[in-house]
Amino acid sequence: MMDNLRTASSHIVLKIILGLIIVSFVLTGVGNYLIGGNSDYAAKVNGITISGPQLENAFNNERNRQQQQLGAQFAQLAGNEQFVQQMRQQAMSDLVDQTLLQQYVKSLGLDVSNDQIKQAIFAQKAFQTDGHFDNARFTGLINSMGYTPDQYAVALRKSLSTGQLINGITDTDFMLKNEISQLVSLVAQQRNVREAVISTDALAAKQTVSDDEVNSYYQQHKDSFLAPEQFRVSYIKLDAASLQKTPSPQQVQAWYDSHKSDYTTPQRTRFSVIQVKTQADADAVLAQLKQGADFAALAKEKSIDPISARKGGDMGWLEPDTLPDELKNAGLTTKGQISGAIKSSVGYLIARVDDIQPEQIQPLSAVYTTVAQSAEQDSAVSEFYQLQQKVSDAASNNNASLSGAASVSGVNVVETGWFTRDTLPADLNFDQVKQVIFGGTLLGSNGAAGNNSDIITVEGDRAFVVRISDHKPEAVQPLVQVKQQIVDAIKHDKALQQARTQATAIVDQLKQGKTTSFDAAGLKFAASETLERNNPNAVTSTVFALPQPQADKPSYGIGEDMQGNVVILALDKISEGTLPEAQVKQMVAGVTQNNAQLVFAALLQNLRHNAKIKYGAAAQMQ
């Protein structure tokens, strides 16, 4: 496929590195390219098959992304079949887009050089220690990996070449100087305005409202007077922390004995290797070593593995779990011992034991405090789970109340006051508890109190049993309770309409240069205020929609402030502003990025329009 990379992949250390990088890319989604299968296909895009396993892997990635983005809310949404189906459709759409882009990249002849592949491999910081590849971290994984370096190189080449296309689109959009100047002038523009306020509260105080108006308003706006659904809940709370007891020395010893591996550092062995191609080459190296040749010097001279050769063959410290089978089966047990010729998948190896660190076990006396804490926690958790089972049985056997569960648990029943879905008491404010209380399973017929819940575990160390002791369904509040609210609303509506009508007549006169109505209303303009487009003032959008003043004559308009008053506006002056250079650059970058996204979206839409896409059975599997 590519000669340089194939040659490099035959070296034992580089194979270790490539194997671990493949793991990384499989976990982050690049593995989609490598995963096949014989199940029904998900889609065929211009004859290229997207397999069922590819879709499942992409769906899992999308699910993980949504879970990270939505946090606690995800658990509730994940129970919605339509939401899950949307995630699946998004994963399918992404795979189709990836395939179309790869085909388009190929048609353009975009390619990635072997050197770029190598640079991308060695630039992976996740696989470096102190800026260099750590051989010991990768050695143990290569034999367990199901992928070859060639497969990884194919996936990486596709990823990098598609990246070239994306970068080519996003990096080519630009703005001309006059476009930037016009944009800055528009964004940074300032407007000097004066305001005169017509108070709706003052006008509302003068309004009258009849009973017929109140009744009519009530009938037309009943949805505005709904009292939310309300609950009262009784519950018992179990807490693992309350069950913790200081363990005896015998209990600490027993826990330590059963978890001794946690305090054991396994034996480590440091190897050096010389890698050669043939048995004859290996025999020649062994002959030189028997004659007293320096192992490190021979490794630098003879080894075909460039990474270990630079270090005189040093492979670093290896533990039993990370030791390759070739070295594990070589029977090397003594410091300084040199193997014979070891046949391997990458040629022949001569290995030397440079050092051995024996297994080390921390004595209980050195870790007593930590072990005691762990023993205490484990004992509490074990007792916690046993208690949960007892409480669950008691709550199920006596479903009419929590008295049985309380008796078994030794915990008092807590009774809440009335609350709504938005005002759940803090002690119960967990998603798992909400789902049970508001899910409808605890209510009896006609909304009456029903059964006890099962055990609800929260964050692993707390648990609840709840029952709804009383319930009020959502209902329209009677007129007598909301009459004053309706009267106030009608008065405000009348006052607002009167203020708007009055303002319109006043502005018409002001535009003619007359102030009769303005003066008669006792209005006065406040001092001039300079507004910018991002000003939080409620009338900002109205001010920036007014026409430019002409011949020192203000431009008038009508707005409303945040208190619901009507405001007469007099725009006196429009000025060009400036922006800091950093803000201009940021703004231009945002515009160009948005343009590039539009171009990229159009490209995908065009590729889809011209493509032959056929969806298979796997695309519909749940």
Coordinates of C-alpha atoms in Angstrom, one line a residue:
M1 CA 0.0 0.0 0.0
M2 CA 2.7 2.5 1.0
D3 CA 6.2 1.1 1.1
N4 CA 7.6 3.3 3.8
L5 CA 4.9 2.7 6.3
R6 CA 4.8 -1.0 5.5
T7 CA 8.5 -1.2 6.2
A8 CA 8.2 0.7 9.4
S9 CA 5.3 -1.4 10.6
S10 CA 7.5 -4.5 10.7
H11 CA 9.4 -3.0 13.7
I12 CA 8.3 -4.4 17.0
V13 CA 8.2 -1.1 18.8
L14 CA 6.4 0.8 16.1
K15 CA 3.8 -2.0 15.9
I16 CA 3.1 -1.5 19.6
I17 CA 2.6 2.3 19.0
L18 CA 0.3 1.7 16.0
G19 CA -1.7 -0.8 17.9
L20 CA -2.5 1.6 20.7
I21 CA -3.3 4.4 18.3
I22 CA -5.8 2.1 16.6
V23 CA -7.5 1.5 19.9
S24 CA -7.8 5.3 20.3
F25 CA -9.3 5.8 16.9
V26 CA -11.7 2.9 17.4
L27 CA -12.9 4.5 20.6
T28 CA -13.3 7.9 19.1
G29 CA -15.1 6.9 16.0
V30 CA -12.4 6.4 13.3
G31 CA -12.9 2.7 13.9
N32 CA -16.1 3.0 11.9
Y33 CA -14.0 2.6 8.8
L34 CA -12.5 -0.7 10.1
I35 CA -15.6 -2.4 11.5
G36 CA -17.2 -4.8 9.1
G37 CA -19.7 -7.6 9.6
N38 CA -22.0 -9.9 7.8
S39 CA -25.3 -8.5 9.1
D40 CA -27.8 -6.6 7.0
Y41 CA -26.3 -3.4 5.6
A42 CA -27.4 0.0 6.8
A43 CA -27.0 1.8 3.5
K44 CA -25.4 1.8 0.1
V45 CA -24.0 5.1 -1.1
N46 CA -23.1 5.1 -4.8
G47 CA -22.4 1.4 -4.4
I48 CA -20.3 1.7 -1.2
T49 CA -21.8 -0.3 1.7
I50 CA -22.2 1.1 5.2
S51 CA -22.5 -2.0 7.4
G52 CA -24.8 -2.6 10.4
P53 CA -21.9 -2.6 12.8
Q54 CA -20.7 0.7 11.5
L55 CA -24.1 2.2 12.2
E56 CA -24.2 0.7 15.7
N57 CA -20.8 2.2 16.5
A58 CA -21.8 5.6 15.1
F59 CA -25.0 5.5 17.0
N60 CA -23.2 4.7 20.3
N61 CA -20.8 7.6 19.6
E62 CA -23.8 10.0 19.0
R63 CA -25.4 8.7 22.2
N64 CA -22.3 9.4 24.2
R65 CA -22.0 12.8 22.7
Q66 CA -25.6 13.7 23.5
Q67 CA -25.1 12.3 27.1
Q68 CA -22.1 14.5 27.7
Q69 CA -23.9 17.6 26.2
L70 CA -27.2 17.1 28.0
G71 CA -25.9 15.8 31.3
A72 CA -28.7 14.7 33.8
Q73 CA -31.4 15.6 31.3
F74 CA -30.2 12.8 29.0
A75 CA -31.6 10.1 31.2
Q76 CA -35.1 11.4 30.9
L77 CA -34.8 12.0 27.1
A78 CA -33.3 8.5 26.5
G79 CA -36.5 6.9 27.7
N80 CA -38.3 8.6 24.8
E81 CA -38.4 6.3 21.7
Q82 CA -38.7 9.2 19.3
F83 CA -35.6 10.9 20.8
V84 CA -33.6 7.7 20.5
Q85 CA -34.8 7.3 16.9
Q86 CA -33.6 10.8 16.1
M87 CA -30.2 10.0 17.5
R88 CA -30.1 6.9 15.3
Q89 CA -31.1 8.9 12.2
Q90 CA -28.4 11.5 13.0
A91 CA -25.8 8.8 13.2
M92 CA -27.0 7.3 9.9
S93 CA -27.0 10.8 8.2
D94 CA -23.4 11.4 9.5
L95 CA -22.2 8.1 8.0
V96 CA -23.7 8.9 4.6
D97 CA -22.1 12.4 4.7
Q98 CA -18.7 10.9 5.5
T99 CA -19.0 8.4 2.7
L100 CA -20.1 11.1 0.2
L101 CA -17.2 13.3 1.3
Q102 CA -14.7 10.5 0.9
Q103 CA -15.9 9.8 -2.6
Y104 CA -15.8 13.5 -3.5
V105 CA -12.2 13.7 -2.1
K106 CA -11.2 10.8 -4.2
S107 CA -12.7 12.3 -7.3
L108 CA -10.7 15.5 -6.7
G109 CA -7.5 13.5 -6.4
L110 CA -6.7 14.8 -2.9
D111 CA -4.2 12.7 -1.2
V112 CA -2.1 12.5 1.9
S113 CA 1.6 11.7 1.7
N114 CA 3.3 8.9 3.6
D115 CA 5.2 11.5 5.6
Q116 CA 2.0 13.2 6.7
I117 CA 0.7 9.8 7.8
K118 CA 3.8 9.3 9.9
Q119 CA 3.7 12.8 11.3
A120 CA 0.1 12.3 12.3
I121 CA 1.0 9.1 14.1
F122 CA 3.9 10.5 16.1
A123 CA 2.1 13.7 16.9
Q124 CA -0.5 11.9 19.0
K125 CA 0.1 13.4 22.5
A126 CA -2.0 10.7 24.2
F127 CA 0.7 8.2 23.3
Q128 CA 3.7 10.2 24.5
T129 CA 5.6 10.4 27.7
D130 CA 7.7 13.5 28.2
G131 CA 7.2 14.3 24.5
H132 CA 8.3 10.8 23.3
F133 CA 6.6 7.5 22.7
D134 CA 6.7 5.3 25.7
N135 CA 7.4 1.8 24.4
A136 CA 6.2 0.0 27.5
R137 CA 2.8 1.5 27.2
F138 CA 2.2 0.0 23.8
T139 CA 4.0 -3.4 23.9
G140 CA 1.4 -5.2 25.9
L141 CA -1.5 -4.2 23.6
I142 CA -0.2 -5.1 20.2
N143 CA -1.0 -8.8 20.5
S144 CA -4.5 -8.1 21.7
M145 CA -5.4 -5.7 18.9
G146 CA -7.5 -7.0 16.0
Y147 CA -6.2 -4.4 13.5
T148 CA -3.2 -4.2 11.4
P149 CA -1.0 -1.1 10.8
D150 CA -2.2 -1.1 7.1
Q151 CA -5.8 -0.9 8.2
Y152 CA -5.1 2.0 10.5
A153 CA -3.1 3.8 7.8
V154 CA -6.1 3.5 5.4
A155 CA -8.5 4.9 8.0
L156 CA -6.1 7.8 8.9
R157 CA -5.5 8.6 5.2
K158 CA -9.2 8.9 4.7
S159 CA -9.6 11.1 7.7
L160 CA -6.7 13.4 6.8
S161 CA -7.7 13.7 3.2
T162 CA -11.3 14.6 4.1
G163 CA -9.8 17.2 6.5
Q164 CA -7.9 18.7 3.6
L165 CA -11.2 19.3 1.8
I166 CA -12.9 20.8 4.9
N167 CA -9.9 23.1 5.5
G168 CA -9.8 24.1 1.8
I169 CA -13.4 25.3 2.1
T170 CA -13.2 27.0 5.5
D171 CA -9.8 28.7 4.8
T172 CA -10.8 30.3 1.4
D173 CA -13.7 32.6 2.4
F174 CA -12.7 36.2 3.0
M175 CA -14.1 39.8 3.2
L176 CA -12.9 42.8 1.2
K177 CA -11.7 45.9 3.1
N178 CA -14.7 48.0 2.1
E179 CA -17.0 45.2 3.2
I180 CA -15.3 45.1 6.6
S181 CA -15.5 48.9 6.9
Q182 CA -19.2 48.9 6.1
L183 CA -19.9 46.1 8.6
V184 CA -17.9 47.9 11.3
S185 CA -19.8 51.1 10.6
L186 CA -23.1 49.4 10.8
V187 CA -22.3 47.4 14.0
A188 CA -20.6 50.2 15.8
Q189 CA -23.2 52.9 14.9
Q190 CA -24.4 55.1 17.8
R191 CA -27.7 57.0 18.0
N192 CA -28.6 59.9 20.2
V193 CA -32.2 59.8 21.4
R194 CA -34.5 61.5 23.9
E195 CA -37.4 59.8 25.5
A196 CA -40.8 61.0 26.8
V197 CA -42.8 58.4 28.8
I198 CA -46.6 58.0 28.9
S199 CA -47.2 56.1 32.1
T200 CA -49.7 53.2 31.7
D201 CA -50.1 52.8 35.4
A202 CA -51.3 56.4 35.7
L203 CA -53.8 55.8 32.9
A204 CA -54.8 52.3 34.3
A205 CA -55.9 53.9 37.6
K206 CA -58.5 55.9 35.8
Q207 CA -60.1 53.0 33.9
T208 CA -63.3 51.2 34.9
V209 CA -64.2 47.6 34.3
S210 CA -67.7 46.0 34.3
D211 CA -68.7 42.5 35.5
D212 CA -69.5 41.6 31.9
E213 CA -65.9 42.5 30.8
V214 CA -64.5 40.4 33.7
N215 CA -66.7 37.4 32.8
S216 CA -65.8 37.6 29.1
Y217 CA -62.1 37.9 29.8
Y218 CA -62.2 34.9 32.2
Q219 CA -64.0 32.8 29.6
Q220 CA -61.5 33.7 26.8
H221 CA -58.4 33.3 28.9
K222 CA -59.2 30.3 31.1
D223 CA -55.9 28.7 30.1
S224 CA -54.1 31.6 31.8
F225 CA -55.7 30.7 35.2
L226 CA -54.7 27.1 35.4
A227 CA -53.6 26.0 38.9
P228 CA -50.7 23.5 38.3
E229 CA -50.9 19.9 39.3
Q230 CA -49.9 19.5 43.0
F231 CA -48.6 16.7 45.1
R232 CA -48.0 15.8 48.7
V233 CA -45.6 12.9 49.3
S234 CA -44.5 10.8 52.2
Y235 CA -41.2 9.0 52.0
I236 CA -38.4 7.3 53.8
K237 CA -34.7 8.0 53.0
L238 CA -31.9 5.4 53.4
D239 CA -28.3 6.7 53.5
A240 CA -25.3 4.4 53.3
A241 CA -23.2 7.0 55.2
S242 CA -25.3 6.5 58.3
L243 CA -24.5 2.8 58.3
Q244 CA -20.7 3.3 58.5
K245 CA -19.1 1.9 61.6
T246 CA -15.4 1.7 62.6
P247 CA -14.2 -1.8 61.7
S248 CA -12.3 -4.0 64.1
P249 CA -8.6 -4.9 63.5
Q250 CA -9.8 -8.4 62.5
Q251 CA -12.1 -6.9 59.9
V252 CA -9.4 -4.6 58.5
Q253 CA -7.0 -7.6 58.3
A254 CA -9.6 -9.7 56.4
W255 CA -10.3 -6.9 54.0
Y256 CA -6.5 -6.4 53.4
D257 CA -6.0 -10.1 52.8
S258 CA -8.8 -10.2 50.2
H259 CA -7.5 -7.1 48.4
K260 CA -3.8 -7.6 48.7
S261 CA -3.3 -7.2 44.9
D262 CA -4.4 -3.6 45.3
Y263 CA -1.3 -3.0 47.4
T264 CA 1.1 -5.1 45.3
T265 CA 3.5 -3.8 42.7
P266 CA 4.1 -6.7 40.3
Q267 CA 7.6 -7.7 39.2
R268 CA 9.0 -5.5 36.4
T269 CA 11.7 -6.5 34.0
R270 CA 13.8 -4.2 31.8
F271 CA 14.8 -5.6 28.4
S272 CA 17.0 -4.6 25.6
V273 CA 16.5 -6.2 22.1
I274 CA 18.3 -6.5 18.8
Q275 CA 15.9 -7.1 15.9
V276 CA 17.1 -8.6 12.7
K277 CA 15.5 -10.1 9.6
T278 CA 16.9 -13.7 9.4
Q279 CA 18.2 -16.6 11.5
A280 CA 21.6 -16.1 9.9
D281 CA 21.7 -12.4 11.0
A282 CA 20.7 -13.5 14.5
D283 CA 23.4 -16.1 14.7
A284 CA 26.0 -13.6 13.6
V285 CA 24.9 -11.2 16.3
L286 CA 25.0 -13.9 18.9
A287 CA 28.5 -14.9 17.9
Q288 CA 29.7 -11.3 18.3
L289 CA 28.1 -11.1 21.8
K290 CA 29.8 -14.4 22.8
Q291 CA 33.1 -12.8 21.8
G292 CA 32.4 -9.9 24.2
A293 CA 30.8 -7.3 21.8
D294 CA 28.8 -4.6 23.6
F295 CA 25.1 -5.3 23.3
A296 CA 24.1 -1.6 23.1
A297 CA 26.6 -0.9 20.4
L298 CA 25.4 -3.9 18.4
A299 CA 21.8 -2.8 18.8
K300 CA 22.6 0.6 17.4
E301 CA 24.5 -0.9 14.5
K302 CA 22.6 -4.0 13.6
S303 CA 18.9 -3.6 14.9
I304 CA 16.4 -2.9 12.1
D305 CA 14.0 -1.4 14.7
P306 CA 14.9 2.3 14.5
I307 CA 13.2 3.3 17.7
S308 CA 14.8 0.8 20.1
A309 CA 18.1 0.9 18.1
R310 CA 18.6 4.6 18.9
K311 CA 18.5 3.7 22.6
G312 CA 20.9 0.8 22.4
G313 CA 18.0 -1.7 22.2
D314 CA 16.4 -0.5 25.5
M315 CA 12.7 -1.4 25.6
G316 CA 12.0 0.1 29.1
W317 CA 10.4 -1.5 32.1
L318 CA 7.8 -4.2 31.3
E319 CA 5.3 -5.8 33.6
P320 CA 3.9 -9.4 33.1
D321 CA 0.7 -8.1 31.6
T322 CA 2.6 -6.0 29.0
L323 CA 5.3 -8.5 28.2
P324 CA 5.1 -9.7 24.5
D325 CA 4.8 -13.5 24.2
E326 CA 8.1 -13.8 22.4
L327 CA 9.9 -12.4 25.5
K328 CA 7.6 -14.1 28.0
N329 CA 8.4 -17.5 26.6
A330 CA 12.2 -16.9 26.2
G331 CA 12.9 -18.2 29.7
L332 CA 14.9 -15.1 30.7
T333 CA 14.9 -14.9 34.5
T334 CA 18.3 -13.5 35.5
K335 CA 19.8 -10.0 35.3
G336 CA 22.3 -9.9 32.4
Q337 CA 21.0 -13.1 30.8
I338 CA 20.9 -13.0 27.0
S339 CA 18.5 -15.1 24.9
G340 CA 19.2 -17.1 21.8
A341 CA 17.6 -16.3 18.5
I342 CA 13.9 -15.7 19.1
K343 CA 11.6 -16.1 16.1
S344 CA 8.8 -13.5 16.1
S345 CA 6.2 -12.0 13.7
V346 CA 8.7 -9.2 12.8
G347 CA 11.8 -11.3 12.2
Y348 CA 14.3 -12.5 14.8
L349 CA 15.1 -11.0 18.2
I350 CA 18.0 -11.3 20.6
A351 CA 17.0 -10.1 24.1
R352 CA 18.9 -9.3 27.2
V353 CA 17.6 -8.8 30.8
D354 CA 18.9 -5.4 31.9
D355 CA 17.3 -5.4 35.4
I356 CA 14.6 -7.0 37.5
Q357 CA 12.5 -5.3 40.1
P358 CA 10.9 -8.0 42.3
E359 CA 7.2 -7.9 43.4
Q360 CA 6.7 -5.5 46.2
I361 CA 3.8 -5.7 48.7
Q362 CA 2.9 -2.8 51.0
P363 CA 2.5 -4.1 54.6
L364 CA -0.8 -3.5 56.3
S365 CA 0.9 -1.2 58.8
A366 CA 1.8 1.2 56.0
V367 CA -1.7 1.4 54.6
Y368 CA -3.8 0.7 57.6
T369 CA -5.8 4.0 57.6
T370 CA -6.7 3.6 53.9
V371 CA -7.6 -0.1 54.3
A372 CA -9.8 0.7 57.3
Q373 CA -11.7 3.4 55.4
S374 CA -12.3 1.0 52.5
A375 CA -13.3 -1.8 54.8
E376 CA -15.7 0.6 56.6
Q377 CA -17.2 1.7 53.3
D378 CA -17.6 -1.8 51.9
S379 CA -19.3 -3.0 55.1
A380 CA -21.7 0.0 55.0
V381 CA -22.5 -0.6 51.3
S382 CA -23.1 -4.3 51.9
E383 CA -25.4 -3.5 54.8
F384 CA -27.0 -0.7 52.7
Y385 CA -27.9 -3.2 50.0
Q386 CA -29.2 -5.7 52.5
L387 CA -31.3 -3.0 54.1
Q388 CA -32.7 -1.9 50.7
Q389 CA -34.0 -5.5 50.1
K390 CA -35.7 -5.6 53.5
V391 CA -37.3 -2.2 53.0
S392 CA -38.4 -3.1 49.5
D393 CA -40.1 -6.3 50.7
A394 CA -41.8 -4.4 53.6
A395 CA -43.0 -1.6 51.3
S396 CA -44.4 -4.2 48.9
N397 CA -46.1 -6.3 51.5
N398 CA -47.8 -3.3 53.1
N399 CA -48.7 -1.1 50.1
A400 CA -51.2 1.0 52.0
S401 CA -48.6 3.0 53.9
L402 CA -44.9 3.3 54.7
S403 CA -45.2 2.2 58.3
G404 CA -43.9 -1.3 57.6
A405 CA -40.9 0.0 55.6
A406 CA -40.2 2.6 58.3
S407 CA -40.3 -0.1 61.0
V408 CA -37.8 -2.3 59.1
S409 CA -35.5 0.5 58.2
G410 CA -35.5 2.3 61.6
V411 CA -36.0 5.6 59.7
N412 CA -38.9 8.0 60.3
V413 CA -41.4 8.7 57.5
V414 CA -41.2 12.3 56.2
E415 CA -44.3 14.1 55.0
T416 CA -44.0 17.0 52.5
G417 CA -46.2 20.0 52.0
W418 CA -47.9 20.7 48.7
F419 CA -45.6 21.1 45.7
T420 CA -45.7 21.2 41.9
R421 CA -43.5 19.7 39.3
D422 CA -41.4 22.8 39.4
T423 CA -41.1 23.1 43.2
L424 CA -40.0 19.6 44.3
P425 CA -38.5 19.6 47.8
A426 CA -34.7 19.7 47.8
D427 CA -34.4 16.4 49.6
L428 CA -36.3 14.7 46.7
N429 CA -34.8 16.7 43.9
F430 CA -33.2 13.8 41.9
D431 CA -34.1 12.8 38.4
Q432 CA -34.8 9.2 39.5
V433 CA -37.2 10.3 42.2
K434 CA -38.9 12.8 39.9
Q435 CA -39.6 10.1 37.3
V436 CA -41.3 7.9 39.9
I437 CA -43.4 10.7 41.5
F438 CA -44.5 12.3 38.2
G439 CA -44.6 9.2 36.1
G440 CA -48.2 8.3 37.1
T441 CA -47.5 4.8 38.4
L442 CA -48.0 5.8 42.1
L443 CA -51.5 7.3 41.5
G444 CA -54.6 5.3 42.0
S445 CA -57.9 5.6 40.2
N446 CA -59.2 9.1 39.7
G447 CA -55.8 10.5 40.9
A448 CA -56.2 9.2 44.4
A449 CA -53.2 8.0 46.5
G450 CA -52.0 4.7 45.2
N451 CA -49.1 2.3 45.9
N452 CA -45.7 2.6 47.5
S453 CA -42.8 2.9 45.1
D454 CA -40.1 0.3 44.8
I455 CA -36.6 1.2 46.1
I456 CA -35.2 4.2 44.2
T457 CA -31.4 4.3 44.3
V458 CA -29.7 7.7 43.9
E459 CA -26.0 8.2 43.3
G460 CA -25.2 4.7 44.7
D461 CA -25.3 5.7 48.4
R462 CA -28.8 6.9 49.0
A463 CA -32.2 5.3 48.4
F464 CA -35.9 6.3 48.7
V465 CA -39.3 4.7 49.0
V466 CA -42.1 7.2 48.3
R467 CA -45.8 7.3 48.1
I468 CA -48.2 10.0 47.0
S469 CA -50.3 10.8 50.0
D470 CA -52.5 13.5 48.3
H471 CA -52.9 14.9 44.8
K472 CA -54.6 17.8 43.1
P473 CA -54.9 17.6 39.3
E474 CA -54.4 20.7 37.1
A475 CA -57.5 22.8 37.2
V476 CA -58.9 26.2 36.3
Q477 CA -59.0 28.5 39.3
P478 CA -62.5 29.8 40.1
L479 CA -63.4 33.3 39.0
V480 CA -63.6 34.6 42.5
Q481 CA -60.0 33.8 43.1
V482 CA -58.7 35.5 40.0
K483 CA -61.2 38.4 39.6
Q484 CA -58.8 41.1 40.9
Q485 CA -56.1 39.8 38.6
I486 CA -58.5 40.0 35.7
V487 CA -59.6 43.6 36.6
D488 CA -56.0 44.7 36.7
A489 CA -55.2 43.1 33.4
I490 CA -58.2 44.7 31.7
K491 CA -57.3 48.1 33.1
H492 CA -53.8 47.7 31.9
D493 CA -54.9 46.7 28.4
K494 CA -57.2 49.7 28.2
A495 CA -54.5 52.0 29.5
L496 CA -51.9 50.6 27.0
Q497 CA -54.3 51.0 24.1
Q498 CA -55.1 54.6 25.2
A499 CA -51.4 55.4 25.5
R500 CA -50.6 54.0 22.1
T501 CA -53.5 56.1 20.5
Q502 CA -52.4 59.2 22.4
A503 CA -48.7 58.6 21.4
T504 CA -49.6 58.2 17.7
A505 CA -51.5 61.5 17.7
I506 CA -48.7 63.3 19.5
V507 CA -46.0 61.9 17.1
D508 CA -48.1 63.0 14.1
Q509 CA -48.1 66.5 15.4
L510 CA -44.4 66.5 16.3
K511 CA -43.5 65.4 12.8
Q512 CA -45.4 68.6 11.6
G513 CA -43.4 70.7 14.1
K514 CA -46.3 71.1 16.5
T515 CA -46.1 70.5 20.3
T516 CA -49.7 71.3 21.3
S517 CA -50.8 67.7 22.2
F518 CA -47.3 66.9 23.7
D519 CA -47.5 69.9 26.0
A520 CA -51.1 69.3 26.9
A521 CA -50.3 65.8 28.1
G522 CA -47.7 67.3 30.4
L523 CA -44.9 65.4 28.7
K524 CA -41.2 66.3 28.6
F525 CA -38.3 64.8 26.8
A526 CA -35.5 63.5 29.1
A527 CA -31.8 64.3 28.5
S528 CA -30.3 62.9 25.4
E529 CA -28.9 59.3 25.7
T530 CA -26.5 57.5 23.3
L531 CA -27.5 54.0 22.4
E532 CA -25.5 51.3 20.7
R533 CA -26.9 48.2 18.9
N534 CA -26.0 45.9 21.8
N535 CA -27.6 48.2 24.4
P536 CA -30.0 46.3 26.7
N537 CA -32.6 49.2 26.6
A538 CA -36.0 47.9 25.6
V539 CA -36.4 50.6 22.9
T540 CA -33.0 50.0 21.2
S541 CA -34.4 48.0 18.3
T542 CA -37.1 50.7 17.7
V543 CA -34.5 53.5 17.8
F544 CA -32.3 51.7 15.3
A545 CA -35.3 51.2 13.0
L546 CA -36.0 55.0 12.8
P547 CA -35.0 56.9 9.7
Q548 CA -32.1 59.3 9.8
P549 CA -32.9 62.8 11.1
Q550 CA -33.0 65.5 8.3
A551 CA -31.8 69.1 8.5
D552 CA -31.5 69.1 12.3
K553 CA -35.0 67.9 12.6
P554 CA -35.5 64.9 14.9
S555 CA -36.9 61.6 13.7
Y556 CA -39.8 60.5 15.9
G557 CA -41.1 57.1 16.8
I558 CA -43.0 55.1 19.4
G559 CA -41.7 52.3 21.6
E560 CA -42.4 50.6 24.9
D561 CA -40.1 50.2 27.9
M562 CA -39.6 47.2 30.1
Q563 CA -42.3 48.5 32.6
G564 CA -45.0 48.4 29.9
N565 CA -45.1 52.2 29.4
V566 CA -45.4 53.8 26.0
V567 CA -42.4 55.9 25.0
I568 CA -42.2 58.7 22.5
L569 CA -38.7 58.7 20.9
A570 CA -36.9 61.7 19.3
L571 CA -33.8 60.6 17.4
D572 CA -31.5 63.6 17.1
K573 CA -28.2 62.3 15.7
I574 CA -26.6 59.2 14.1
S575 CA -22.8 58.7 14.5
E576 CA -20.3 56.2 13.2
G577 CA -18.5 54.3 15.9
T578 CA -15.3 52.3 16.0
L579 CA -14.4 48.8 17.3
P580 CA -11.2 47.5 18.8
E581 CA -9.0 45.7 16.2
A582 CA -9.4 42.4 18.1
Q583 CA -13.2 42.6 18.0
V584 CA -13.1 43.4 14.3
K585 CA -11.0 40.4 13.6
Q586 CA -13.3 38.2 15.7
M587 CA -16.3 39.6 13.9
V588 CA -14.8 39.0 10.5
A589 CA -13.8 35.5 11.5
G590 CA -17.4 34.8 12.6
V591 CA -18.8 36.0 9.3
T592 CA -16.3 34.1 7.1
Q593 CA -16.8 30.9 9.2
N594 CA -20.6 31.2 8.8
N595 CA -20.1 31.7 5.0
A596 CA -17.9 28.6 4.9
Q597 CA -20.5 26.6 6.8
L598 CA -23.1 27.6 4.3
V599 CA -20.8 26.6 1.4
F600 CA -20.0 23.2 3.1
A601 CA -23.8 22.6 3.7
A602 CA -24.5 23.4 0.1
L603 CA -21.8 21.0 -1.0
L604 CA -23.3 18.1 1.1
Q605 CA -26.7 18.9 -0.2
N606 CA -25.5 18.8 -3.8
L607 CA -23.6 15.5 -3.2
R608 CA -26.8 14.0 -1.7
H609 CA -28.9 15.2 -4.5
N610 CA -26.7 13.5 -7.1
A611 CA -26.0 10.4 -5.1
K612 CA -27.7 7.0 -5.3
I613 CA -28.5 6.2 -1.7
K614 CA -30.3 3.0 -0.7
Y615 CA -31.1 2.2 2.9
G616 CA -31.0 -1.4 4.2
A617 CA -32.7 -3.3 7.0
A618 CA -30.0 -2.4 9.6
A619 CA -30.9 1.3 9.3
Q620 CA -34.3 0.5 10.8
M621 CA -33.1 -1.8 13.6
Q622 CA -33.7 -0.6 17.1

